[in-house]
Each structure stands twice: as C-alpha cells, then as structure tokens.
Amino acid sequence: MNLLVTGAAGFIGSHYVRTLLASDAPPRITVLDKLTYAGTLTNLEPAHPRLKFVHGDIRDAELVDKLMAEADQVVHFAAESHVDRSIDGAADFVLTNVLGTQTLLDAALRYRVEPFVHVSTDEVYGSVETGSATEDDPLRPSSPYSASKASSDLLALAHHRTHGLDVRVTRCSNNYGPHQFPEKVVPLFVTNLLDGAKVPLYGDGRNVRDWLHVDDHCHGVELVRTQGRPGEVYNIGGGTELSNRDLTGLLLEACGADWDSVTYVEDRKGHDLRYSVDWTKARTELGYHPRHDFTAGLAATIAWYREHRAWWEPLKRREEPG
Ligand code: NAD
C-alpha cells in the first residue's frame, strides 16, 4: 500500500506520518509538501526506508498527477492554516486550500485513488454559541481561512456525490502538542514565556475552544481512513473546553509567570466566540475517543518546548522582521 500524505512537514501531518512509521507494519508513505514557512523537514525522518519526501506544491497538476498514479490512498493535510494570516491576505488560502485541494481531487479521480481523506476543521461551522455542531449542521465560516477550508471540504464531498469517489472528511477541534509552529496560541505563548517575553491575549479572552491532543486527532484520522464510510463527515473533538483566558492562566502557571506577562491586544476581526463539535458519530461508528488527558497532555507539551529550543528557535527567528 502506498499512501500519499500531503502537508506532512507541518504539525499534524508530521505527527500522523511519524505514528504510522513507528507502527508494526508501516505502509509506504510519500509526503508531498511545499515547505512553506510552516513546514520543516526537522519534523520528519526523511531517511526512513518507508518514507519518500517530495518537495512540491499541491497545485502543481503535473507533479500531483505523477504522484497520484503511484498512490493507493490519500490523506490530505496540506493547507495554509493560520487564521490571522488569512485576515492579512486571503489569496494564498484560496490558492492552496481550494485550488490545491481541487487539483488533488481531480488527479485522485483520474486514478481512482481512494479513500481520499480530507482533513478539515471545526471552524467551518462558524461560532457555536450553545451546544455542539453535528456533521449535518450548515457551514457558516467566519474567517477567510475557514471559508477556504469550507470550500475545499464541500469540493471534496462534491467529488463523492458527483463522481462516486470515496472521499471522507474529518472536522476536528483545536490541536495542541509538540512540533506545532510557534505562531498558534499554545506554542507561541509557551515559547514567549520561556524567553521571559510577554504574551498577547485577544480582546477579553472569553473565546472558547475545544482542545484536542494531536495524537488523538491523528488516531481519529486513521480510524476514518481505515474504517470510515465513503462520502461521510466525521467530527473529531477533544472534550476539554477552555476560554483563552483560562488557557492563558494554565500556561502562565506552568511557565512560572503571572498576569504581568500578558498584553491585552485588540480582538481578532470576526473572532468566533466558541467552537464545539459533537463527535458522537466517530465514537459510535468508529470507536473513537480522545485518549490523552488534557492536564497531562499540556504539561508534556510544555516540557517538549522546554527541551526542544533547537527546534523552535530557528523557526521563530526566521519569522522575525528583517
Ligand atoms: P501547518 O501549518 O502546521 O502545516 C501545513 C503544511 O502544509 C506545511 O508543512 C506546509 O509546508 C504545507 N503546505 C502549505 N501549502 C502547501 C502547498 N501549496 N503545497 C504543498 N504543501 C503545502 O498545519 P497543521 O496545523 O498541521 O494543519 C494540518 C491540517 O489540519 C490543515 O488542513 C488544517 O486546516 C487542519 N486543521 C488544523 C487544526 C489545528 O489546530 N492546527 C485544527 C483543525 C484543522
């Protein structure tokens, strides 16, 4: 079995690939990744005998055609993934998330490479003020990022409904864990605090997110790839809801800092108040449940950043102006 995994030099895709390679009988894996600012080969083991790394763009139709001709299944993680960057400029988000996904889907259709697992996000449902979104709820994305993810999510499902391609979509909540690029809240705050710097908290910090360990997310994606049904959407949640303010309090305490280390910054434009997914379907159909306790998972994540300065310092430095 030859598995094509896109975007696996990033946070979640690399965890997925490392987990598969560490299993008893790993498939042959081809990773296609453009190595944008968010991708780094230090997340992968490029020398592993079951792994082939291809540096390229998911919009490169010729390259994608060639890789798809050799593939049996696809798991598609590649995306522009940071909401704030999509507010500064949406073009790359449309090009990669929408056009790139369509390029992959068209090639998968040509060679009937299936299942095609499309990794989407809970952000496509928009703000969920009460209760939890189920897979049948309407998509009401708020940011250019989530709008581009909703577009690709619907394009993927359209390839199932129109062409019968075995497409499966996952919509997960906020991931945390090691190897996350230090622009997202957990690694940004932790690395700032480890450096004795301040952390920026949006607005009044009341925005609520559901936290999912990256390992639980990858487990859910694997269950969907191996046991999911064609054309179905599966929500993958973590089960720990926290306001950004409460999360900040936990990170400050764990890093030995206090609220003097917090700078309150103007709220993000269009900031969704709350995300929450109902993952009953993944639980009942696939036996999914999050296996990582949040308190222990967060402590281990902070310890990882403490011990892996050599991983994150160069990434942070190359993002600094000049
Ligand atoms: P990431 O930003 O860490 O990694 C994205 C990877 O995609 C990088 O390695 C990058 O180089 C690659 N990439 C970007 N554009 C590309 C292109 N045009 N061609 C080839 N490769 C390209 O993202 P992540 O946090 O690992 O997220 C992975 C997926 O999970 C994304 O689809 C994202 O929307 C989704 N997701 C993430 C979260 C989260 O909490 N991080 C939550 C829900 C859904």
XYZ file of C-alpha atoms and ligand atoms in Angstrom:
366
model
C 0.000 0.000 0.000
C 1.379 3.372 -0.997
C -0.105 6.239 0.977
C 0.191 9.788 -0.312
C 0.187 12.276 2.588
C 0.131 15.985 1.797
C 1.418 18.687 4.159
C 3.271 16.240 6.398
C 6.195 18.565 7.082
C 3.734 20.567 9.213
C 2.417 19.993 12.711
C -0.391 17.437 12.396
C 0.657 15.680 9.180
C 4.145 15.006 10.542
C 2.695 13.522 13.731
C 0.460 11.292 11.600
C 3.408 10.099 9.494
C 5.726 9.571 12.477
C 2.987 7.499 14.149
C 2.436 5.326 11.068
C 6.170 4.807 10.577
C 6.505 3.711 14.207
C 3.751 1.089 13.799
C 4.390 -2.634 13.335
C 3.635 -2.691 9.621
C 4.004 0.815 8.206
C 2.722 1.443 4.685
C 4.992 3.030 2.095
C 4.422 6.756 2.521
C 5.006 9.530 0.020
C 4.879 13.001 1.527
C 4.158 15.960 -0.742
C 4.934 19.267 0.944
C 5.880 22.706 -0.313
C 7.874 23.548 2.834
C 6.197 26.895 3.355
C 7.134 28.905 6.457
C 5.076 26.328 8.452
C 6.750 23.215 7.085
C 10.141 21.895 8.143
C 11.995 18.686 7.417
C 13.063 18.639 11.059
C 9.537 17.302 11.704
C 10.139 14.175 9.633
C 12.640 11.339 9.373
C 13.480 11.800 5.669
C 15.928 8.867 5.765
C 13.310 6.327 6.878
C 13.239 3.458 4.336
C 9.409 3.515 4.047
C 9.271 7.293 3.501
C 9.724 9.282 0.311
C 9.690 13.065 0.626
C 8.706 15.119 -2.404
C 9.205 18.867 -2.221
C 6.399 20.407 -4.237
C 3.099 22.230 -4.417
C -0.303 20.529 -4.322
C -1.307 22.943 -7.103
C 1.346 21.531 -9.443
C -1.008 19.423 -11.588
C 1.792 17.585 -13.411
C 3.564 16.581 -10.208
C 0.305 15.664 -8.464
C -0.705 13.519 -11.460
C 2.574 11.619 -11.302
C 2.319 11.011 -7.535
C -1.340 10.044 -7.709
C -0.563 7.475 -10.443
C 1.711 5.722 -7.910
C -0.612 6.089 -4.882
C -3.289 3.798 -3.457
C -4.808 6.161 -0.869
C -4.541 9.823 0.149
C -4.615 11.714 3.431
C -4.706 15.440 2.718
C -3.380 17.759 5.450
C -1.656 20.458 3.344
C -3.134 23.893 3.890
C -2.474 27.459 4.780
C -3.634 27.093 8.373
C -3.324 30.325 10.343
C -6.458 32.478 10.729
C -4.533 35.712 11.437
C -2.543 35.373 8.230
C -5.782 34.855 6.265
C -7.075 38.154 7.674
C -3.907 39.902 6.457
C -4.318 38.369 2.985
C -6.580 35.576 1.731
C -5.062 34.835 -1.679
C -2.680 32.047 -0.575
C -5.524 30.452 1.373
C -7.753 30.253 -1.691
C -4.903 29.088 -3.904
C -3.650 26.307 -1.620
C -6.769 25.287 0.275
C -9.266 25.472 -2.588
C -7.326 25.188 -5.856
C -4.772 22.811 -4.341
C -7.475 20.510 -2.984
C -9.270 20.526 -6.334
C -6.005 19.617 -8.118
C -5.580 16.632 -5.772
C -9.214 15.543 -6.087
C -9.134 15.665 -9.890
C -5.997 13.528 -10.003
C -7.391 11.101 -7.407
C -10.460 10.711 -9.579
C -8.362 10.003 -12.683
C -6.602 7.086 -10.986
C -9.425 6.181 -8.510
C -7.103 6.738 -5.547
C -9.403 6.107 -2.597
C -10.203 6.584 0.157
C -9.259 10.238 -0.061
C -9.309 11.576 3.497
C -9.734 15.333 3.559
C -8.691 16.946 6.853
C -11.000 19.870 7.571
C -11.752 21.866 10.718
C -14.488 22.686 13.246
C -14.087 26.320 12.160
C -16.213 25.606 9.061
C -19.322 25.556 11.316
C -18.627 29.108 12.473
C -19.276 30.222 16.035
C -21.367 27.725 18.040
C -22.715 29.767 20.945
C -24.531 26.842 22.630
C -24.472 23.070 22.249
C -22.186 21.347 19.735
C -22.197 21.212 15.927
C -23.109 17.893 14.333
C -21.881 16.822 10.907
C -25.227 17.811 9.309
C -25.169 21.380 10.580
C -24.815 24.144 7.984
C -21.372 25.604 7.330
C -21.078 29.256 8.354
C -17.361 30.056 8.235
C -16.321 33.479 9.508
C -12.670 33.974 8.536
C -11.049 33.750 5.101
C -9.191 30.681 6.466
C -12.367 28.848 7.488
C -14.151 29.940 4.307
C -11.349 28.426 2.217
C -11.473 25.222 4.314
C -15.273 25.049 3.939
C -14.863 25.450 0.176
C -12.368 22.601 -0.025
C -14.462 20.476 2.332
C -17.529 20.909 0.064
C -15.473 20.316 -3.095
C -14.259 17.046 -1.585
C -17.824 15.959 -0.759
C -18.935 17.005 -4.260
C -16.367 14.604 -5.724
C -18.114 11.850 -3.827
C -21.665 12.879 -4.735
C -20.917 13.666 -8.387
C -18.261 11.101 -9.250
C -18.633 8.451 -6.565
C -15.034 8.964 -5.352
C -14.576 7.527 -1.850
C -13.955 10.812 -0.063
C -14.071 11.034 3.757
C -13.939 14.362 5.604
C -12.780 14.985 9.179
C -13.584 18.167 11.118
C -11.520 18.473 14.264
C -11.164 20.983 17.054
C -8.048 22.935 18.181
C -4.962 20.708 18.213
C -2.094 21.041 20.671
C 1.087 19.021 21.065
C 4.763 19.003 20.101
C 6.049 20.294 16.731
C 3.352 22.984 16.346
C 4.669 26.069 14.604
C 5.184 28.822 17.231
C 2.521 31.167 15.839
C -0.511 29.279 17.244
C -1.559 30.145 20.787
C -0.058 27.261 22.799
C 3.464 27.211 21.277
C 3.535 30.999 20.859
C 2.673 31.632 24.498
C 4.935 28.874 25.827
C 7.990 29.905 23.794
C 7.458 33.588 24.653
C 7.181 32.748 28.348
C 10.264 30.517 28.222
C 12.099 33.530 26.797
C 10.721 35.823 29.520
C 8.661 37.731 26.941
C 5.012 38.829 27.118
C 2.069 37.014 25.533
C -0.692 38.723 23.514
C -4.250 37.910 24.637
C -7.030 38.826 22.225
C -9.853 41.054 23.498
C -11.268 39.954 26.836
C -10.063 36.356 26.388
C -13.610 34.941 26.602
C -13.372 32.999 23.332
C -13.797 29.296 23.952
C -12.033 26.452 22.136
C -12.190 22.681 22.487
C -8.682 21.239 22.900
C -7.606 18.044 21.162
C -4.212 16.381 21.535
C -2.590 15.993 18.118
C -2.134 12.279 18.803
C -5.884 11.844 19.380
C -6.592 13.764 16.202
C -4.247 11.519 14.187
C -5.833 8.445 15.771
C -9.239 9.746 14.643
C -7.978 10.404 11.107
C -6.574 6.864 10.968
C -9.885 5.390 12.128
C -11.659 7.351 9.397
C -9.149 6.188 6.757
C -9.373 2.543 7.740
C -12.971 2.181 8.952
C -14.919 5.251 7.839
C -17.636 5.217 5.211
C -17.412 6.828 1.736
C -18.878 10.317 1.477
C -19.189 10.730 5.246
C -18.061 13.549 7.522
C -16.680 12.790 10.998
C -16.240 15.362 13.752
C -13.204 14.735 15.963
C -13.246 16.517 19.327
C -11.011 16.575 22.370
C -13.516 17.071 25.187
C -11.757 19.936 27.019
C -13.399 23.330 26.540
C -11.477 26.326 27.803
C -11.698 30.074 27.362
C -8.499 31.640 26.043
C -8.222 33.401 29.382
C -8.324 30.120 31.309
C -5.824 28.548 28.906
C -3.540 31.562 29.393
C -3.772 31.137 33.176
C -2.683 27.497 32.885
C 0.245 28.361 30.597
C 1.401 31.223 32.853
C 1.353 28.980 35.910
C 3.154 26.127 34.161
C 5.889 28.505 32.980
C 6.268 30.240 36.360
C 4.877 33.586 35.133
C 1.939 35.753 36.209
C -0.618 38.080 34.608
C 2.020 40.858 34.308
C 3.314 38.807 31.376
C 0.057 39.348 29.447
C -0.506 42.153 26.954
C -4.142 42.666 26.030
C -4.396 43.257 22.289
C -7.286 44.364 20.095
C -9.578 41.435 19.372
C -9.124 39.490 16.146
C -11.517 40.711 13.446
C -14.563 38.434 13.138
C -13.333 36.377 16.099
C -15.681 33.407 16.606
C -16.761 33.195 20.238
C -16.892 29.425 20.562
C -16.261 26.226 18.625
C -17.670 22.918 19.730
C -18.150 19.683 17.803
C -20.353 16.737 18.655
C -18.250 13.640 17.973
C -20.923 11.032 18.788
C -20.756 9.712 15.210
C -16.999 8.994 15.375
C -17.493 7.400 18.786
C -20.394 5.140 17.861
C -19.287 4.203 14.321
C -15.511 4.055 14.750
C -14.977 3.645 18.495
C -13.144 6.985 18.612
C -12.499 8.662 21.917
C -9.723 11.043 22.981
C -7.093 9.075 24.920
C -4.984 11.962 26.234
C -5.866 13.691 29.485
C -5.650 17.446 28.857
C -3.711 18.366 32.010
C -1.070 15.696 31.404
C -1.001 16.379 27.643
C -0.477 20.106 28.146
C 2.273 19.525 30.728
C 4.069 17.136 28.362
C 3.701 19.633 25.500
C 5.205 22.449 27.579
C 8.038 20.130 28.634
C 8.668 19.311 24.957
C 9.063 23.007 24.064
C 11.296 23.494 27.083
C 13.548 20.666 25.878
C 13.471 21.444 22.152
C 14.683 25.010 21.797
C 16.821 23.839 18.885
C 13.582 23.002 17.030
C 11.627 26.200 17.615
C 14.231 28.957 17.955
C 15.276 28.920 14.262
C 11.615 28.839 13.167
C 10.759 31.801 15.361
C 13.857 33.702 14.290
C 13.129 33.342 10.589
C 9.661 34.857 11.185
C 11.078 37.981 12.839
C 11.003 41.132 10.692
C 14.321 41.580 8.902
P 0.650 23.507 9.442
O 0.506 24.923 9.013
O 1.491 23.177 10.627
O 1.218 22.623 8.231
C 0.743 22.787 6.921
C 1.720 22.064 5.996
O 1.209 22.194 4.649
C 3.122 22.672 5.999
O 4.098 21.651 6.085
C 3.222 23.396 4.655
O 4.536 23.438 4.140
C 2.287 22.554 3.794
N 1.737 23.304 2.641
C 1.142 24.529 2.686
N 0.803 24.900 1.428
C 1.165 23.886 0.600
C 1.057 23.664 -0.799
N 0.513 24.588 -1.604
N 1.534 22.517 -1.322
C 2.095 21.572 -0.506
N 2.230 21.734 0.828
C 1.769 22.868 1.374
O -0.849 22.980 9.636
P -1.432 21.927 10.685
O -1.757 22.649 11.934
O -0.549 20.749 10.703
O -2.812 21.565 9.985
C -2.940 20.454 9.111
C -4.355 20.401 8.597
O -5.270 20.291 9.702
C -4.790 21.644 7.824
O -5.568 21.228 6.724
C -5.622 22.425 8.816
O -6.595 23.216 8.163
C -6.247 21.316 9.631
N -6.621 21.684 10.997
C -5.678 22.118 11.887
C -6.067 22.431 13.199
C -5.056 22.860 14.237
O -5.433 23.052 15.400
N -3.770 23.016 13.909
C -7.401 22.339 13.583
C -8.327 21.914 12.641
C -7.926 21.569 11.372
